[in-house]
Coordinates of C-alpha atoms and ligand atoms in Angstrom, one line a residue:
X1 CA 4.7 -7.7 0.2
X2 CA 2.2 -4.9 0.5
X3 CA -0.7 -7.3 0.3
X4 CA 0.0 -8.7 3.5
X5 CA -0.1 -5.1 5.1
X6 CA -3.7 -4.6 3.9
X7 CA -2.6 -2.3 1.0
X8 CA -1.0 0.4 3.3
X9 CA 1.9 2.5 2.1
X10 CA 3.1 3.8 5.4
X11 CA -0.2 5.3 6.8
X12 CA -1.7 5.8 3.1
X13 CA -3.8 3.7 1.0
X14 CA -6.0 1.1 2.7
X15 CA -9.7 0.1 2.2
X16 CA -12.1 2.9 3.2
X17 CA -15.1 1.7 1.6
X18 CA -18.5 1.0 2.8
X19 CA -19.5 -2.3 4.4
X20 CA -21.4 -3.4 1.1
X21 CA -18.1 -3.2 -1.0
X22 CA -15.9 -5.2 1.2
X23 CA -17.1 -8.6 -0.2
X24 CA -16.0 -7.3 -3.7
X25 CA -12.8 -5.7 -2.8
X26 CA -11.9 -8.8 -0.6
X27 CA -12.6 -11.1 -3.6
X28 CA -10.6 -9.1 -5.9
X29 CA -7.5 -9.3 -3.6
X30 CA -8.0 -13.1 -3.4
X31 CA -8.2 -13.4 -6.9
X32 CA -5.0 -11.1 -7.5
X33 CA -3.2 -13.2 -4.9
X34 CA -4.1 -16.2 -6.8
X35 CA -3.3 -15.4 -10.4
X36 CA -0.6 -12.8 -10.2
X37 CA 2.3 -15.5 -10.3
X38 CA 0.2 -18.2 -12.2
X39 CA 2.6 -19.0 -15.0
X40 CA -0.3 -19.5 -17.5
X41 CA -1.8 -16.1 -16.6
X42 CA 1.8 -14.4 -17.0
X43 CA 2.4 -16.2 -20.0
X44 CA -1.1 -15.1 -21.7
X45 CA -0.6 -11.4 -20.6
X46 CA 2.9 -11.4 -22.0
X47 CA 1.4 -12.6 -25.5
X48 CA -1.2 -9.9 -25.5
X49 CA 1.3 -7.2 -24.4
X50 CA 3.5 -8.1 -27.2
X51 CA 1.3 -9.1 -30.1
X52 CA -1.7 -6.9 -29.3
X53 CA -0.2 -4.0 -27.5
X54 CA 2.9 -3.7 -29.3
X55 CA 5.6 -4.3 -26.5
X56 CA 8.3 -3.9 -25.7
X57 CA 8.3 0.0 -26.5
X58 CA 11.5 1.6 -27.7
X59 CA 13.8 3.5 -25.4
X60 CA 14.6 6.2 -27.8
X61 CA 17.6 8.4 -27.6
X62 CA 16.2 12.1 -28.4
X63 CA 19.5 13.0 -30.0
X64 CA 18.6 16.8 -30.8
X65 CA 17.0 17.5 -27.6
X66 CA 19.9 15.9 -25.9
X67 CA 22.3 18.3 -27.9
X68 CA 20.1 21.4 -26.9
X69 CA 20.2 20.6 -23.2
X70 CA 23.8 19.3 -22.9
X71 CA 22.7 16.1 -21.2
X72 CA 21.6 12.5 -22.8
X73 CA 18.0 12.3 -23.0
X74 CA 16.1 8.9 -23.5
X75 CA 12.4 8.8 -24.2
X76 CA 10.3 5.6 -23.4
X77 CA 8.0 5.6 -26.0
X78 CA 4.7 4.5 -24.3
X79 CA 3.2 6.6 -27.1
X80 CA 3.7 3.7 -29.5
X81 CA 1.5 1.4 -27.3
X82 CA -1.8 0.4 -29.0
X83 CA -4.3 3.0 -28.5
X84 CA -1.6 5.8 -28.2
X85 CA -0.7 5.8 -24.4
X86 CA 0.3 3.6 -21.5
X87 CA -3.3 2.9 -20.4
X88 CA -3.7 -0.4 -22.3
X89 CA -0.9 -2.1 -20.1
X90 CA -3.4 -1.9 -17.1
X91 CA -6.6 -2.5 -19.0
X92 CA -5.4 -5.7 -20.7
X93 CA -3.8 -6.9 -17.2
X94 CA -7.1 -6.4 -15.4
X95 CA -9.4 -7.6 -18.2
X96 CA -7.6 -10.8 -18.3
X97 CA -7.4 -11.0 -14.6
X98 CA -11.4 -10.8 -14.6
X99 CA -11.4 -13.7 -17.1
X100 CA -9.4 -15.8 -14.7
X101 CA -11.8 -15.0 -11.9
X102 CA -14.7 -16.0 -14.0
X103 CA -16.1 -12.5 -14.4
X104 CA -18.0 -12.2 -17.7
X105 CA -18.7 -8.3 -17.7
X106 CA -16.5 -5.2 -17.4
X107 CA -17.5 -1.9 -16.2
X108 CA -15.3 1.3 -16.0
X109 CA -15.8 5.0 -15.5
X110 CA -14.2 7.7 -17.8
X111 CA -13.8 11.4 -17.9
X112 CA -12.2 12.7 -21.0
X113 CA -12.6 9.0 -22.5
X114 CA -9.3 7.8 -22.7
X115 CA -9.4 5.1 -19.9
X116 CA -12.8 4.2 -21.3
X117 CA -11.4 3.6 -24.7
X118 CA -8.5 1.7 -23.4
X119 CA -11.0 -0.6 -21.5
X120 CA -13.2 -1.0 -24.7
X121 CA -10.0 -2.3 -26.4
X122 CA -9.2 -4.8 -23.9
X123 CA -13.0 -5.8 -23.6
X124 CA -13.1 -6.3 -27.4
X125 CA -10.0 -8.1 -27.6
X126 CA -10.7 -10.8 -25.0
X127 CA -14.4 -10.9 -25.7
X128 CA -15.8 -9.5 -22.6
X129 CA -18.9 -7.6 -22.5
X130 CA -17.9 -3.8 -21.5
X131 CA -20.1 -1.1 -20.0
X132 CA -18.4 2.5 -19.4
X133 CA -20.1 5.2 -17.2
X134 CA -19.5 8.7 -18.6
X135 CA -20.8 12.0 -17.3
X136 CA -23.4 13.5 -19.8
X137 CA -21.2 16.7 -20.1
X138 CA -18.0 14.7 -20.7
X139 CA -20.0 12.8 -23.5
X140 CA -20.8 16.0 -25.0
X141 CA -17.4 17.4 -24.8
X142 CA -15.7 14.0 -26.1
X143 CA -17.5 12.7 -29.0
X144 CA -14.8 10.9 -30.7
X145 CA -14.0 8.8 -27.8
X146 CA -17.7 7.8 -27.2
X147 CA -17.7 6.8 -30.8
X148 CA -14.6 5.1 -30.5
X149 CA -15.7 3.0 -27.6
X150 CA -19.0 2.2 -29.2
X151 CA -17.0 1.1 -32.5
X152 CA -15.5 -1.5 -30.1
X153 CA -18.8 -2.7 -28.8
X154 CA -18.9 -1.0 -25.5
X155 CA -21.8 0.4 -24.2
X156 CA -21.5 4.0 -22.9
X157 CA -23.8 4.9 -20.0
X158 CA -24.5 8.9 -19.7
X159 CA -24.5 9.8 -16.0
X160 CA -26.8 12.7 -15.6
X161 CA -26.4 13.2 -11.8
X162 CA -24.4 16.1 -10.0
X163 CA -22.0 17.9 -12.1
X164 CA -22.3 15.2 -14.8
X165 CA -18.5 14.5 -15.1
X166 CA -16.1 11.8 -13.8
X167 CA -16.8 12.0 -9.9
X168 CA -20.5 11.3 -10.8
X169 CA -19.5 8.6 -13.0
X170 CA -17.3 7.0 -10.3
X171 CA -20.3 7.0 -8.0
X172 CA -22.5 5.1 -10.7
X173 CA -19.9 2.7 -11.5
X174 CA -19.4 1.7 -7.6
X175 CA -23.1 1.3 -7.3
X176 CA -23.1 -1.1 -10.4
X177 CA -20.3 -3.0 -8.9
X178 CA -21.8 -3.5 -5.5
X179 CA -25.0 -4.8 -7.2
X180 CA -23.3 -7.1 -9.9
X181 CA -20.0 -8.2 -8.0
X182 CA -20.8 -11.8 -8.8
X183 CA -20.3 -11.6 -12.5
X184 CA -18.7 -8.0 -13.0
X185 CA -15.2 -6.7 -12.6
X186 CA -14.7 -2.8 -12.1
X187 CA -11.8 -1.9 -14.0
X188 CA -10.1 1.1 -12.4
X189 CA -7.7 3.2 -14.5
X190 CA -4.9 4.4 -12.2
X191 CA -3.1 3.7 -8.9
X192 CA -6.2 5.2 -7.0
X193 CA -9.1 3.6 -5.2
X194 CA -9.2 1.1 -2.3
X195 CA -6.6 -1.6 -1.7
X196 CA -5.9 -3.8 -3.9
X197 CA -6.1 -1.4 -6.9
X198 CA -3.2 0.9 -6.3
X199 CA -1.0 -2.5 -6.3
X200 CA -2.6 -4.2 -9.1
X201 CA -2.3 -1.1 -11.4
X202 CA 1.2 -0.5 -10.5
X203 CA 2.3 -4.2 -11.0
X204 CA 0.6 -4.1 -14.5
X205 CA 2.3 -0.8 -15.4
X206 CA 5.8 -2.0 -14.0
X207 CA 6.1 -3.4 -17.5
X208 CA 7.6 0.1 -18.4
X209 CA 10.0 0.4 -15.7
X210 CA 11.3 -3.1 -16.2
X211 CA 11.7 -2.4 -19.8
X212 CA 13.7 0.8 -19.3
X213 CA 16.0 -0.9 -16.8
X214 CA 16.9 -3.5 -19.3
X215 CA 17.0 -1.1 -22.2
X216 CA 19.4 1.4 -20.6
X217 CA 21.8 -1.2 -19.3
X218 CA 22.0 -2.4 -22.9
X219 CA 22.5 1.2 -24.3
X220 CA 24.5 2.9 -21.4
X221 CA 25.6 -0.1 -19.4
X222 CA 24.5 1.7 -16.3
X223 CA 21.3 3.1 -14.7
X224 CA 20.1 6.8 -15.5
X225 CA 20.8 9.6 -12.9
X226 CA 17.2 10.6 -13.3
X227 CA 13.8 9.6 -14.3
X228 CA 10.9 11.9 -15.0
X229 CA 7.1 11.0 -15.5
X230 CA 4.0 13.2 -15.5
X231 CA 1.4 12.4 -12.6
X232 CA -2.4 12.3 -12.7
X233 CA -3.4 9.6 -10.7
X234 CA 0.2 8.2 -11.0
X235 CA 0.1 4.9 -12.9
X236 CA 2.7 5.7 -15.6
X237 CA 4.7 7.3 -13.0
X238 CA 4.9 4.5 -10.4
X239 CA 4.9 2.1 -13.1
X240 CA 8.1 3.6 -14.7
X241 CA 9.6 4.3 -11.2
X242 CA 8.7 1.1 -9.4
X243 CA 11.7 -1.2 -10.4
X244 CA 14.1 1.6 -9.6
X245 CA 13.1 2.3 -6.1
X246 CA 15.8 0.2 -4.6
X247 CA 18.2 2.1 -6.6
X248 CA 18.6 5.1 -4.5
X249 CA 21.1 6.8 -6.8
X250 CA 18.4 7.2 -9.5
X251 CA 16.5 10.2 -8.9
X252 CA 12.8 10.0 -9.4
X253 CA 10.6 13.0 -10.5
X254 CA 6.9 13.1 -10.5
X255 CA 5.7 16.1 -12.4
X256 CA 2.1 17.4 -11.6
X257 CA -0.1 19.7 -13.7
X258 CA 0.5 23.1 -12.4
X259 CA -2.5 24.5 -14.5
X260 CA -2.3 28.0 -15.4
X261 CA -0.2 29.0 -12.3
X262 CA 3.5 29.4 -12.5
X263 CA 6.0 28.5 -9.8
X264 CA 3.6 28.9 -7.1
X265 CA 2.5 27.1 -4.1
X266 CA -0.8 28.9 -4.0
X267 CA -3.7 26.4 -4.1
X268 CA -5.6 28.5 -6.3
X269 CA -3.0 28.4 -8.8
X270 CA -1.8 24.8 -8.5
X271 CA -5.0 23.4 -9.7
X272 CA -4.0 19.8 -10.0
X273 CA -0.9 19.1 -8.2
X274 CA -2.0 16.8 -5.3
X275 CA 1.5 15.8 -4.2
X276 CA 2.7 19.5 -4.2
X277 CA -0.2 21.3 -2.4
X278 CA -2.8 18.6 -1.5
X279 CA -3.6 17.6 1.9
X280 CA -4.1 14.3 3.7
X281 CA -7.7 12.9 3.4
X282 CA -9.8 9.9 2.2
X283 CA -10.6 10.0 -1.5
X284 CA -12.2 7.0 -3.5
X285 CA -11.5 4.4 -0.8
X286 CA -7.9 5.2 0.1
X287 CA -5.9 7.9 2.5
X288 CA -3.8 10.0 0.2
X289 CA -3.2 13.5 -0.6
X290 CA -6.0 15.4 -2.3
X291 CA -7.1 18.8 -3.2
X292 CA -9.7 19.8 -0.6
X293 CA -11.0 23.1 1.0
X294 CA -10.6 23.8 4.8
X295 CA -13.8 22.1 5.4
X296 CA -12.8 18.9 3.4
X297 CA -14.7 19.5 0.3
X298 CA -12.9 18.3 -2.8
X299 CA -11.7 20.9 -5.1
X300 CA -12.0 20.5 -8.8
X301 CA -8.8 20.1 -10.5
X302 CA -8.0 22.2 -13.6
X303 CA -5.5 21.4 -16.3
X304 CA -4.9 21.5 -19.9
X305 CA -4.1 18.0 -19.9
X306 CA -7.4 16.2 -19.2
X307 CA -5.5 13.0 -17.9
X308 CA -3.9 14.8 -15.3
X309 CA -7.1 16.4 -14.1
X310 CA -7.7 14.3 -10.9
X311 CA -8.1 15.9 -7.4
X312 CA -6.0 13.0 -5.7
X313 CA -2.9 11.1 -6.3
X314 CA -2.1 7.3 -5.6
X315 CA -1.3 6.4 -2.1
X316 CA 1.8 4.9 -2.9
X317 CA 3.2 8.0 -4.6
X318 CA 2.1 10.1 -1.7
X319 CA 4.1 7.8 0.5
X320 CA 7.3 7.7 -1.4
X321 CA 7.1 11.6 -1.7
X322 CA 6.7 11.8 2.0
X323 CA 9.7 9.5 2.5
X324 CA 11.7 11.7 0.1
X325 CA 12.2 8.7 -2.5
X326 CA 10.5 10.6 -5.3
X327 CA 10.5 14.4 -5.8
X328 CA 7.2 16.2 -6.5
X329 CA 7.4 18.9 -9.1
X330 CA 4.8 20.7 -11.2
X331 CA 5.0 22.4 -14.6
X332 CA 2.3 24.8 -15.8
X333 CA -0.1 24.8 -18.9
X334 CA 2.1 27.2 -20.7
X335 CA 5.4 25.2 -20.1
X336 CA 3.8 22.1 -21.3
X337 CA 2.7 23.7 -24.5
X338 CA 6.1 25.0 -25.1
X339 CA 7.5 21.6 -24.6
X340 CA 4.6 20.1 -26.8
X341 CA 6.0 22.3 -29.3
X342 CA 9.5 21.6 -28.9
X343 CA 9.5 18.0 -29.0
X344 CA 7.3 18.1 -32.2
X345 CA 9.9 20.5 -33.9
X346 CA 13.0 18.8 -32.7
X347 CA 12.2 15.1 -32.8
X348 CA 9.3 14.4 -34.9
X349 CA 7.1 13.4 -31.9
X350 CA 4.0 15.0 -31.1
X351 CA 3.5 14.3 -27.2
X352 CA 0.2 14.1 -25.3
X353 CA -0.3 17.0 -23.3
X354 CA 0.0 15.0 -20.2
X355 CA 3.4 13.8 -21.1
X356 CA 4.5 17.3 -22.2
X357 CA 4.4 18.3 -18.6
X358 CA 7.3 15.8 -17.8
X359 CA 9.1 16.9 -20.9
X360 CA 8.7 20.7 -19.6
X361 CA 10.4 19.7 -16.6
X362 CA 13.6 18.8 -18.5
X363 CA 13.6 22.4 -19.9
X364 CA 13.0 23.7 -16.4
X365 CA 15.5 21.7 -14.6
X366 CA 18.3 20.8 -17.1
X367 CA 20.2 23.8 -16.3
X368 CA 20.6 23.2 -12.5
X369 CA 22.3 20.0 -12.8
X370 CA 20.0 18.3 -10.7
X371 CA 19.1 15.7 -13.3
X372 CA 22.5 14.4 -13.6
X373 CA 23.8 13.2 -17.3
X374 CA 21.7 10.6 -18.2
X375 CA 17.7 11.2 -17.9
X376 CA 14.9 9.2 -18.9
X377 CA 11.4 10.7 -19.5
X378 CA 8.5 8.7 -19.9
X379 CA 6.6 9.6 -23.1
X380 CA 3.2 8.3 -21.7
X381 CA 1.1 9.0 -24.7
X382 CA 0.9 10.4 -28.1
X383 CA -0.4 14.0 -29.0
X384 CA -2.9 13.5 -31.7
X385 CA -5.8 13.8 -29.4
X386 CA -4.9 17.2 -28.1
X387 CA -4.6 18.8 -31.5
X388 CA -7.8 20.9 -31.0
X389 CA -6.8 21.9 -27.5
X390 CA -3.4 23.3 -28.5
X391 CA -5.0 25.0 -32.0
X392 CA -7.3 26.7 -29.7
X393 CA -4.6 28.0 -27.6
X394 CA -2.8 29.3 -30.7
X395 CA 0.4 27.7 -30.2
X396 CA 0.8 26.2 -33.6
Ligands
PLP401 C1 -4.3 9.0 -18.7 C2 -3.2 9.6 -18.9 C3 -2.0 10.1 -18.0 C4 -2.3 10.3 -16.5 O1 -2.7 9.0 -15.9 P1 -1.5 8.5 -14.8 O2 -2.4 7.4 -14.0 O3 -1.2 9.3 -13.8 O4 -0.6 7.8 -15.8 C5 -0.9 10.4 -18.5 N1 -0.5 10.3 -19.6 C6 -1.4 10.1 -20.6 C7 -0.9 9.9 -22.1 C8 -2.7 9.5 -20.2 O5 -3.4 9.0 -21.3

């Protein structure tokens, strides 16, 4: 598998890390190799996914949405996973892996606080002390998530260097990992970072796609014509797509946040669409497509959906986009807000603003026939966390 090729997807991915970090990533590589197929590990993870996280999640036939767009629309209900999003699939997997590897401390970094919260849940449930680095600015903006993490016994460490946001928190987490690798696992939240993270996170999130495959065969007796998922770092997208990659008749759409820009390939407008307008470079240990200026400085991303606000995208998605197996697309803030409103009214489901970007692509593409007759949309999370943002925009 990819492990053999040192975590390369074509020319993307790899391990672009300072020498001091090599022992840590090597050890993780070894640990994952040792336990990924271990029957006891798999059985224990299955147990947590089922009884703690609430899996399998339903594949829901969105009847009224289907009628409106004239195609059969299914929603994969990751919004029903404990915590309200797919993130727990990965944090449970990595926390359990850490335990099997004999690590007794988890660290993570978080921007808006969603990944920190999912890590806190896994850490509390498995009884592993957890510390989360968070920019001081983000701490002020996301008080409720900080409180959630603290309730679950996680220590939130404010980062006051640089811009006091996610990228500074990442630097601090890396520094911590280098100094404490013996007892500490660094729990990364998406399919980004140096090998083996993109592979590990993909494997843990593939539970989504595996369930979809089984469920759609049961309901329709055949595979869907297309699958749509929103893409920040790319973990819910690759997790949904991965089991379908050999099924080339299934079209896979990775929808990025186009920010406030509409239908543009202008970088200034497409604020977080790394696959669409990013350029090749190295970010956080991997070669991939990133938003950067002509001098290689990383550009900050801007999206109404905090979870899509990342300047890079996972190396495997970059590779799959380059080979044409997945189709990158993007939808704007306004299109996502319209989809948010539509799903709430028509199906009684309030979607996360991230997931609303995937839903918006249905409205955008349904008329062209490119989606075919049966489409699955991964509803990566629920929208309760986004009500304030939406209210401010005056949509409701
Ligand atoms: C974090 C998050 C995302 C983006 O992360 P990916 O790694 O791209 O999946 C998407 N949707 C929701 C609901 C999230 O919380």
